[in-house]
Short mmCIF file of C-alpha atoms in Angstrom, two decimals:
data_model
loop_
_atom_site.label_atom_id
_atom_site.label_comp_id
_atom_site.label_asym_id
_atom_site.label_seq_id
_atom_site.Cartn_x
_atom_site.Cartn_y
_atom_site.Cartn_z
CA UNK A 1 0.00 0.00 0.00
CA UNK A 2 2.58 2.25 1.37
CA UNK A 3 4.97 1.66 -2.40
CA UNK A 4 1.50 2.06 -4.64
CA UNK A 5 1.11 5.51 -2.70
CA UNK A 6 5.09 6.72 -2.87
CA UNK A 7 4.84 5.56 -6.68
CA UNK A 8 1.58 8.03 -7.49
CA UNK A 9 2.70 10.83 -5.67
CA UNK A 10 5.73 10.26 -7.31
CA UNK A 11 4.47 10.19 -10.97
CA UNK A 12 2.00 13.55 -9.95
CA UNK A 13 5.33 15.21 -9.22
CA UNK A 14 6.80 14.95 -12.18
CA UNK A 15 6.62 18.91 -14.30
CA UNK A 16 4.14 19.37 -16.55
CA UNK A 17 5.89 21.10 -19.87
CA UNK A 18 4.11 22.95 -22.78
CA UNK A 19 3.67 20.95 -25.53
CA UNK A 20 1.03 18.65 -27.78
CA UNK A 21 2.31 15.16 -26.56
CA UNK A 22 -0.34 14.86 -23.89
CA UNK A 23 -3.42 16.42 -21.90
CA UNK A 24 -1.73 17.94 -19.34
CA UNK A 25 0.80 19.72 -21.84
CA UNK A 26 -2.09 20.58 -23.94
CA UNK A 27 -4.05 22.62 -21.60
CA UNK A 28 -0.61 24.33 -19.95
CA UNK A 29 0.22 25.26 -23.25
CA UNK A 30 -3.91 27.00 -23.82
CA UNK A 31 -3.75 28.66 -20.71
CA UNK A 32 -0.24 30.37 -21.36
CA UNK A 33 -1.27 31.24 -24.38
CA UNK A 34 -4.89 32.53 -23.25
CA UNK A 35 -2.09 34.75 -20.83
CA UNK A 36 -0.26 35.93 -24.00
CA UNK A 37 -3.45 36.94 -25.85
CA UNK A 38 -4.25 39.12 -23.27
CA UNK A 39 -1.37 41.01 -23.64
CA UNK A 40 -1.11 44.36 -25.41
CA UNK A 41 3.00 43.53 -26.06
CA UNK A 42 2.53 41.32 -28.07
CA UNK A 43 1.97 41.73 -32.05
CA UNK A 44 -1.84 42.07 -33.40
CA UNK A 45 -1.31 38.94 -34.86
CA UNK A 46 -1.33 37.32 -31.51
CA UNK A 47 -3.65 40.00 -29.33
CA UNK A 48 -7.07 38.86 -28.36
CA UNK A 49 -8.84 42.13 -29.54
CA UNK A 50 -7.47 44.07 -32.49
CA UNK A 51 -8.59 47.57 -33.73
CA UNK A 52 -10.00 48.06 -36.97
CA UNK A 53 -10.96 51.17 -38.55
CA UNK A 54 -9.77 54.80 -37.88
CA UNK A 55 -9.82 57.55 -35.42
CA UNK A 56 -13.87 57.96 -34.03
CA UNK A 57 -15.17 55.07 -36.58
CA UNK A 58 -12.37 52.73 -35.16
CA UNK A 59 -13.68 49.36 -33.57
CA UNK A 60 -12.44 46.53 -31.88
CA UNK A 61 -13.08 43.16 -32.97
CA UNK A 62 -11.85 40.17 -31.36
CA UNK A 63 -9.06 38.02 -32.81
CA UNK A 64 -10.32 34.03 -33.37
CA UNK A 65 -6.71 32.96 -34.37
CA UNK A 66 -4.92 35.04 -31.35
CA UNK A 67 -4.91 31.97 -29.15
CA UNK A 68 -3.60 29.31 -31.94
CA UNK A 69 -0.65 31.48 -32.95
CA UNK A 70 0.03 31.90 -29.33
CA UNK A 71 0.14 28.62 -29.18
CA UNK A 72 2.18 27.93 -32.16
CA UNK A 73 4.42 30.02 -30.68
CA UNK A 74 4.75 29.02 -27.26
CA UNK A 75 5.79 25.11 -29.05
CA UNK A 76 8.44 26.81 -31.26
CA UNK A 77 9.85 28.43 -28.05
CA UNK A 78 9.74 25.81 -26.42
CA UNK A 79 11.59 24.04 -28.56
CA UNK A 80 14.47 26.19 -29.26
CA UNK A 81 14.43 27.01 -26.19
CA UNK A 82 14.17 30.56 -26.65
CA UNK A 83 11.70 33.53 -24.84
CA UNK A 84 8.41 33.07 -26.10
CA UNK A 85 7.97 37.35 -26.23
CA UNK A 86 11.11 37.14 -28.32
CA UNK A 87 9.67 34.40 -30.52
CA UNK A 88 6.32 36.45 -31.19
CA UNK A 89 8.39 39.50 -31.79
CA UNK A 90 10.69 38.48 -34.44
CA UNK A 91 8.03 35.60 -35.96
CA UNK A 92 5.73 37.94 -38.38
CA UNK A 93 2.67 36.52 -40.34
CA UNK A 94 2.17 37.48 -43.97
CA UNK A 95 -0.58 36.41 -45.48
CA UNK A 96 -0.90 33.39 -43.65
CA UNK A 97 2.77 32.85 -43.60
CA UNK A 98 4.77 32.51 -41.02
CA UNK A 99 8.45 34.20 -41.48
CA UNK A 100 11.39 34.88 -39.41
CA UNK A 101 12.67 38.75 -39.16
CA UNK A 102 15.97 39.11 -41.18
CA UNK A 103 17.22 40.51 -37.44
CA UNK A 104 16.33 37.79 -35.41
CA UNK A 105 18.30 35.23 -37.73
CA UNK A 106 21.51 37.02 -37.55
CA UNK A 107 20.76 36.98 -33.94
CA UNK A 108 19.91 33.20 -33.80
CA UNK A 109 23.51 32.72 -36.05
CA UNK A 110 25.29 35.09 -33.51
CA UNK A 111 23.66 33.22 -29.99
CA UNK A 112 24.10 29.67 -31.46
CA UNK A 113 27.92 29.09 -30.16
CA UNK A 114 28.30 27.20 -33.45
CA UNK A 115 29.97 30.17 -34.84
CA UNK A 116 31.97 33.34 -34.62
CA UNK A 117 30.27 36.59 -35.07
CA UNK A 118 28.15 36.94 -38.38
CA UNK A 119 30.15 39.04 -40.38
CA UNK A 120 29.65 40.60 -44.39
CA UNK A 121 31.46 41.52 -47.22
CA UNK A 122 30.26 43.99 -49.66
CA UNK A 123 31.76 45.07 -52.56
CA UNK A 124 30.15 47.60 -55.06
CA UNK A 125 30.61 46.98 -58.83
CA UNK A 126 30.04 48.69 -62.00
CA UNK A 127 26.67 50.46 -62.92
CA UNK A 128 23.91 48.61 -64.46
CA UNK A 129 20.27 49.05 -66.08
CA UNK A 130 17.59 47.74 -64.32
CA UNK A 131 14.59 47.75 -66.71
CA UNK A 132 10.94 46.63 -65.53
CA UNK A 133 7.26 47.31 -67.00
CA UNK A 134 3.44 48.77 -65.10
CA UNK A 135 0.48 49.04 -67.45
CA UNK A 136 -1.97 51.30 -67.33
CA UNK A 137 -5.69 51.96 -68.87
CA UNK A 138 -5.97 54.12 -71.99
CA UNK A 139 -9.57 54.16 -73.15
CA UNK A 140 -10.58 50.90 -71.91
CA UNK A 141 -7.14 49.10 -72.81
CA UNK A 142 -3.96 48.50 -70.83
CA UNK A 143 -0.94 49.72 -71.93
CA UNK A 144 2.50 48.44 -71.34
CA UNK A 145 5.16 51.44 -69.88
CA UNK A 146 8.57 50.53 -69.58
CA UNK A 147 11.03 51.90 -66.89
CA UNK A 148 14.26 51.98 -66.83
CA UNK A 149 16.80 53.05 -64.24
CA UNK A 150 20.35 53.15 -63.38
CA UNK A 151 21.63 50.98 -60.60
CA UNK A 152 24.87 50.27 -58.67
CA UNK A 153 25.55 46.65 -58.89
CA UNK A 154 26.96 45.14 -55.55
CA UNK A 155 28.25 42.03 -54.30
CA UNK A 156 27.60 40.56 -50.72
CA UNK A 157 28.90 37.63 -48.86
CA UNK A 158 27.72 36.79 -45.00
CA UNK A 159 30.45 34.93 -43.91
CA UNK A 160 31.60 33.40 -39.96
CA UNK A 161 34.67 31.25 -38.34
CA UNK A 162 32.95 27.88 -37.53
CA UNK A 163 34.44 27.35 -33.57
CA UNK A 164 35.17 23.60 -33.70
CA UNK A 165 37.19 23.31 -37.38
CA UNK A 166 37.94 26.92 -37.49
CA UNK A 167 36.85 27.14 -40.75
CA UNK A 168 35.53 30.20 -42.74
CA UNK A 169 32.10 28.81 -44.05
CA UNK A 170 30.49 31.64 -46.77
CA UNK A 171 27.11 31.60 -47.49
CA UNK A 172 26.09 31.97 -51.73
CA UNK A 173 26.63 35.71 -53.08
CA UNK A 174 23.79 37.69 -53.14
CA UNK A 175 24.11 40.56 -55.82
CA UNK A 176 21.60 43.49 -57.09
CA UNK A 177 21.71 42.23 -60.75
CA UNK A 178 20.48 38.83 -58.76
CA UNK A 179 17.42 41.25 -57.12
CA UNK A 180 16.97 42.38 -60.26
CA UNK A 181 16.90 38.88 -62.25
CA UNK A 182 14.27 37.44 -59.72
CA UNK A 183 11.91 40.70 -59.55
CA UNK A 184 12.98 42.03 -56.20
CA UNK A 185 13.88 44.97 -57.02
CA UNK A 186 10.99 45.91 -59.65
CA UNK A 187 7.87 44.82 -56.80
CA UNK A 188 5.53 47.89 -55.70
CA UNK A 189 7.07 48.73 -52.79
CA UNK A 190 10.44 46.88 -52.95
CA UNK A 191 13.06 47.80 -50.43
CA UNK A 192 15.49 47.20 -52.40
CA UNK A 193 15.45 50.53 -54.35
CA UNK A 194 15.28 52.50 -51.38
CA UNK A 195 17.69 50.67 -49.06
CA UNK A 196 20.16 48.29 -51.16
CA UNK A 197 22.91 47.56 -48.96
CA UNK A 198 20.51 46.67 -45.71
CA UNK A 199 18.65 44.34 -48.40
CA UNK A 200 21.76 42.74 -49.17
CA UNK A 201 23.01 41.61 -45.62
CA UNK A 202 19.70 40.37 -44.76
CA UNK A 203 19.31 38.19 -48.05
CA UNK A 204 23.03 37.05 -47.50
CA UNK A 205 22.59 36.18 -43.99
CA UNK A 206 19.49 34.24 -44.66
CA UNK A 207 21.07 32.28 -47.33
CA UNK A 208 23.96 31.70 -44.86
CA UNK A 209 21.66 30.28 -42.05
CA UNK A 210 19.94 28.14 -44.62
CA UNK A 211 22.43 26.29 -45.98
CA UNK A 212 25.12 26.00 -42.06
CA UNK A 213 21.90 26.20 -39.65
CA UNK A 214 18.94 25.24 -40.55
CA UNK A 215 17.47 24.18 -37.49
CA UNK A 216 17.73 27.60 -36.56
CA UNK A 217 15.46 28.82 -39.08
CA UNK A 218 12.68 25.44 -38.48
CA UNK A 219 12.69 25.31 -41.70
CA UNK A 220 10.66 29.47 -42.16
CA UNK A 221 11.63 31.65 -44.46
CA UNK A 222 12.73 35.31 -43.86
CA UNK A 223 9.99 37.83 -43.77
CA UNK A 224 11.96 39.64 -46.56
CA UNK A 225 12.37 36.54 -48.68
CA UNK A 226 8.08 36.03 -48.34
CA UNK A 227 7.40 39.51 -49.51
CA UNK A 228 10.36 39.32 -52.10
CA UNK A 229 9.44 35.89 -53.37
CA UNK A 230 5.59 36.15 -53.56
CA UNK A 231 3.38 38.92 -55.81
CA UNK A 232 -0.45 40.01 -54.25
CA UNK A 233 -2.48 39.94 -56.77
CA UNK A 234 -5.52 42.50 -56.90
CA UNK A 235 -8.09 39.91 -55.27
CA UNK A 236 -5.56 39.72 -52.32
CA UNK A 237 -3.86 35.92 -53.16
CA UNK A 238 0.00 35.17 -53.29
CA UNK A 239 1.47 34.08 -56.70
CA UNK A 240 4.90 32.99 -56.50
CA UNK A 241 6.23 35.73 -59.17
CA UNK A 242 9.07 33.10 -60.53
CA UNK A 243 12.59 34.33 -61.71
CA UNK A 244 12.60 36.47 -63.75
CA UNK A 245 15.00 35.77 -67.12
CA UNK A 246 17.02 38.16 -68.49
CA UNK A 247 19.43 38.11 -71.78
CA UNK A 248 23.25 38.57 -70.70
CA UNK A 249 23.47 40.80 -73.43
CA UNK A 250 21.14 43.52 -71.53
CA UNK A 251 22.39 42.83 -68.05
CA UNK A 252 18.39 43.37 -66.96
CA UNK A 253 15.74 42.41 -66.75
CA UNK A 254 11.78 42.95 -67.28
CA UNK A 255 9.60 43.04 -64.00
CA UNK A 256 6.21 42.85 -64.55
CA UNK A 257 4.62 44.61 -61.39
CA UNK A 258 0.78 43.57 -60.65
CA UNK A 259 -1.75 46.36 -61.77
CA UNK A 260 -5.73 46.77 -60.24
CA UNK A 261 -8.11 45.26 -62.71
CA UNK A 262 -9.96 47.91 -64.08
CA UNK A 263 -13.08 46.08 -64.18
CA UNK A 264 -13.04 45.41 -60.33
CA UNK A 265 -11.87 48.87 -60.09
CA UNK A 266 -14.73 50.54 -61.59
CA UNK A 267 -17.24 48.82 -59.73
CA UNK A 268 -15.82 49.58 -56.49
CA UNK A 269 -14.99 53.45 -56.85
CA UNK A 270 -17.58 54.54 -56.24
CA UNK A 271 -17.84 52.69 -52.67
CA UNK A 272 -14.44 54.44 -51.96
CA UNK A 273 -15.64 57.28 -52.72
CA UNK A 274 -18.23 57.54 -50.45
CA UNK A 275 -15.99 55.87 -47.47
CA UNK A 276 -14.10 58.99 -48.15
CA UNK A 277 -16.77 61.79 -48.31
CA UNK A 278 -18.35 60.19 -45.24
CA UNK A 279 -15.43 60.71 -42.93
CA UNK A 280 -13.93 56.93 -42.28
CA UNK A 281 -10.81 57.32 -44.74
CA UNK A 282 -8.70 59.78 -46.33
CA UNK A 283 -7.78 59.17 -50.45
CA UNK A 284 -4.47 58.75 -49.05
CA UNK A 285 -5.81 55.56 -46.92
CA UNK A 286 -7.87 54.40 -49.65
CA UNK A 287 -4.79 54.93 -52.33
CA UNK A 288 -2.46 52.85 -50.11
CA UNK A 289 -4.73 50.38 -49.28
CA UNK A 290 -5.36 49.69 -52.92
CA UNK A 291 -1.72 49.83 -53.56
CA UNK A 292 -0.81 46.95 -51.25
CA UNK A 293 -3.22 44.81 -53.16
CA UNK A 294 -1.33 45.69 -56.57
CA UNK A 295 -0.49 48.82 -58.51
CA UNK A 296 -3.00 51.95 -58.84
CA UNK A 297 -2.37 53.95 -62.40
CA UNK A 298 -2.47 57.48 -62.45
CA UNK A 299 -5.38 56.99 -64.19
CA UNK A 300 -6.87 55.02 -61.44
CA UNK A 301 -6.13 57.44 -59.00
CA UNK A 302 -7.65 60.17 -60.99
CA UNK A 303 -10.87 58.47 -61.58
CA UNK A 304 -11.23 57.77 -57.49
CA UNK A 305 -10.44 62.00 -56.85
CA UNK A 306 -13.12 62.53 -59.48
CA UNK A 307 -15.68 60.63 -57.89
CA UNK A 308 -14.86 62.16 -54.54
CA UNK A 309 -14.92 65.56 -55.93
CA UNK A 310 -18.63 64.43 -57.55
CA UNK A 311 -19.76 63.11 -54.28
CA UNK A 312 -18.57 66.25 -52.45
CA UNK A 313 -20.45 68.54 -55.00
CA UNK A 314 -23.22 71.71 -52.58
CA UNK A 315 -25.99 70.21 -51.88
CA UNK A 316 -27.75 73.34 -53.06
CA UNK A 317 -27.32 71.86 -56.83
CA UNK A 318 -31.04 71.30 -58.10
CA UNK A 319 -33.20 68.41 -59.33
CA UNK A 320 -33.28 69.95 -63.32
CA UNK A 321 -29.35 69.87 -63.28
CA UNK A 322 -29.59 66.21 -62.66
CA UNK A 323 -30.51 64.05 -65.98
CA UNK A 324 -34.30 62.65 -66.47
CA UNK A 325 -34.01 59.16 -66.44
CA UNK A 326 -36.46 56.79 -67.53
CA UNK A 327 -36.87 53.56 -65.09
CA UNK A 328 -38.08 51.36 -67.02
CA UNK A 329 -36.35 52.01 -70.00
CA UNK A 330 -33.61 51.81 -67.75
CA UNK A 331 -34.13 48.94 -66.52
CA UNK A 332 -34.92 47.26 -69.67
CA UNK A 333 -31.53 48.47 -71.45
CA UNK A 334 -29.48 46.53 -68.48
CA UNK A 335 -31.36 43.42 -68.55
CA UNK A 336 -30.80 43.10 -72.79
CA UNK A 337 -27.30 44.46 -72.44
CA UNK A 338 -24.50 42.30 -73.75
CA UNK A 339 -21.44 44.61 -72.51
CA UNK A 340 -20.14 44.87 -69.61
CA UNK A 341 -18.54 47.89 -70.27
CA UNK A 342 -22.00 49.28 -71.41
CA UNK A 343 -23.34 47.96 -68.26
CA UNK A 344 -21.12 50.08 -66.05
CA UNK A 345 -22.65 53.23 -67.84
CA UNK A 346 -26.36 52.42 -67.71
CA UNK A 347 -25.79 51.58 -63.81
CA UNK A 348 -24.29 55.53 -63.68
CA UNK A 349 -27.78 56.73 -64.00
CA UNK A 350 -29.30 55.05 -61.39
CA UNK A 351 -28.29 57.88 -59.05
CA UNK A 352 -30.19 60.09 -61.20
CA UNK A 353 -33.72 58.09 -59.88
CA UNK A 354 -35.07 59.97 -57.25
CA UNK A 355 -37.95 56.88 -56.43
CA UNK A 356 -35.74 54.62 -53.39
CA UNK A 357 -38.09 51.99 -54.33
CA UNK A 358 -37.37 52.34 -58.15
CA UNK A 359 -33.14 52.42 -57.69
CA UNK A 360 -33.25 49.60 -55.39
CA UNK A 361 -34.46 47.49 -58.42
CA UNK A 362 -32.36 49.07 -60.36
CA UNK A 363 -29.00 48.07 -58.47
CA UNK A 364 -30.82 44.30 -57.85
CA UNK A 365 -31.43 44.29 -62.01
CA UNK A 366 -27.51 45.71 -62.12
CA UNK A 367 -25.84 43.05 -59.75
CA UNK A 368 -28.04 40.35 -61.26
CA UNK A 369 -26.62 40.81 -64.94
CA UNK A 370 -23.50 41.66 -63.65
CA UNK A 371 -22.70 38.29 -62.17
CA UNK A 372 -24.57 36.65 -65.65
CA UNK A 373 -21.96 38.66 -68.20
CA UNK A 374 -18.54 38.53 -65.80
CA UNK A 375 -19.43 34.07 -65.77
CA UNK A 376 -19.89 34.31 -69.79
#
């Protein structure tokens, strides 16, 4: 009796760890990350509650995935042994993806003991031309508009003494005419036009960690390498954008960056427009909003002022400057209309219909033919 009772207090005393192997791990691991979620430190990506929205129209909404990636996080921790703030810090989620910062790996690399300091050599070269399209809508049609630029090629190695051979172990060379080959350099947005050398050492050091330390890295990419690698396209997905060929002859290449579909465009204006006149964005928020999704054309952005500006007109304007519309012959042009294009005009002058009951049929006729021509 007395060695069954030694043996179960014995087993209860044993620690409970964070983890997924059993029930007791389980739960330790929810509640700490319940404690996490809770947390205002801690990225949005992990938080509980996150704020949507802007100044007086800004709400808070709560977070369904806040407790899973704390929880996700709390295992990787726990497995490299590492602070779980430090973890949720430096492990960012883009699109889904999970990535390691470019900071925390050389950290990792430095804090390992496997090697000696991370160190890098740069070395600028000769000047080259770095030449990449955007497309924009002229009457209905897109339109290819080449840019070209001159760039400062460079050359950089990440390199470290490995403590038990004393070797020097290099990791591959990462160059700007290699940026430039695989579309880094021509994305919306891309870093590497604006900060070349920092872009270098992180994509150098990444490559180094991949190919000496892997376990480091669990097998994650670099948040640089996700938003370098991958293009948005206008409905929001990833596309891996692919290398990017280029003839040796030119010494660049073409970089196709992702435009708005006009189509999608013009339907949605005029809902921007309004989120605008009503107070809840700026055009500035609206243009960069758009513009992480894929690239606005001046065009674009001109049509979206326009119908601000027409939203925004006195309301002192009278009924006679309006145009008479005709319901019903409105209503019967949009349900024989074959274009699409045509479409989008006839649904302009449902605003013009002063009846609520009349427009509301209207916009159902509208969305109903819309979603029959955009299938065909």
């Amino acid at each position: 009796m007395n060695a069954v009772t030694t043996q179960a207090d014995t087993h209860a005393a044993l620690p409970v760890t964070m983890g997924f192997g059993d029930l007791a791990s389980f739960e330790f691991l929810q509640r700490s990350a319940m404690a996490f979620a809770s947390s205002s430190m801690v990225p949005s990506a992990y938080q509980s509650m996150m704020t949507k929205g802007y100044g007086e129209r800004a709400t808070v909404e709560p977070n369904p995935a806040a407790v899973p990636n704390c929880m996700i996080a709390l295992d990787m921790a726990q497995r490299m042994n590492a602070n779980p703030l430090m973890i949720m810090q430096n492990l960012h989620i883009i699109e889904g993806r999970p990535s390691w910062s470019s900071q925390f790996i050389i950290a990792a690399i430095n804090n390992c003991g496997k090697f000696s300091p991370l160190r890098f050599d740069l070395e600028w070269l000769d000047e080259m031309d770095a030449t990449y399209s955007t497309y924009e809508w002229v009457n209905r049609q897109k339109v290819e508009k080449k840019h070209t630029v001159r760039i400062k090629n460079a050359r950089c190695v990440a390199w470290a003494i490995e403590k038990a051979t004393g070797e020097r172990l290099e990791s591959a060379p990462v160059t700007m005419e290699m940026a430039v080959n695989e579309g880094w350099y021509g994305k919306n947005g891309s870093k590497w036009r604006s900060m070349p050398d920092l872009m270098l050492r992180y994509r150098s050091a990444a490559f180094f960690g991949r190919i000496y330390a892997p376990e480091l890295l669990m097998g994650l990419p670099t948040a640089e390498e996700v938003q370098d690698v991958f293009v948005q396209e206008p409905d929001g997905t990833l596309v891996h954008a692919g290398a990017q060929a280029v003839p040796k002859s030119m010494g660049a290449a073409e970089v196709v960056l992702p435009d708005y579909d006009q189509t999608k465009f013009d339907h949605n204006v005029g809902k921007w427009a309004k989120s605008v006149v009503e107070g809840q964005k700026t055009i500035d928020d609206v243009l960069a909003w758009l513009k992480s999704k894929a690239t606005v054309t001046p065009a674009q952005e001109k049509q979206l002022r326009a119908e601000v500006a027409k939203l925004q007109k006195p309301a002192s304007t009278t009924a006679t400057d309006a145009p008479q519309v005709d319901a019903d012959k409105l209503a019967a042009d949009m349900q024989t209309c074959t274009d699409l294009d045509k479409l989008y005009e006839l649904a302009g002058l449902i605003e013009a219909i002063t009846d609520e009951a009349a427009a509301l049929r209207l916009n159902e006729i509208f969305a109903a033919k819309q979603a029959e021509l955009e299938q065909a």
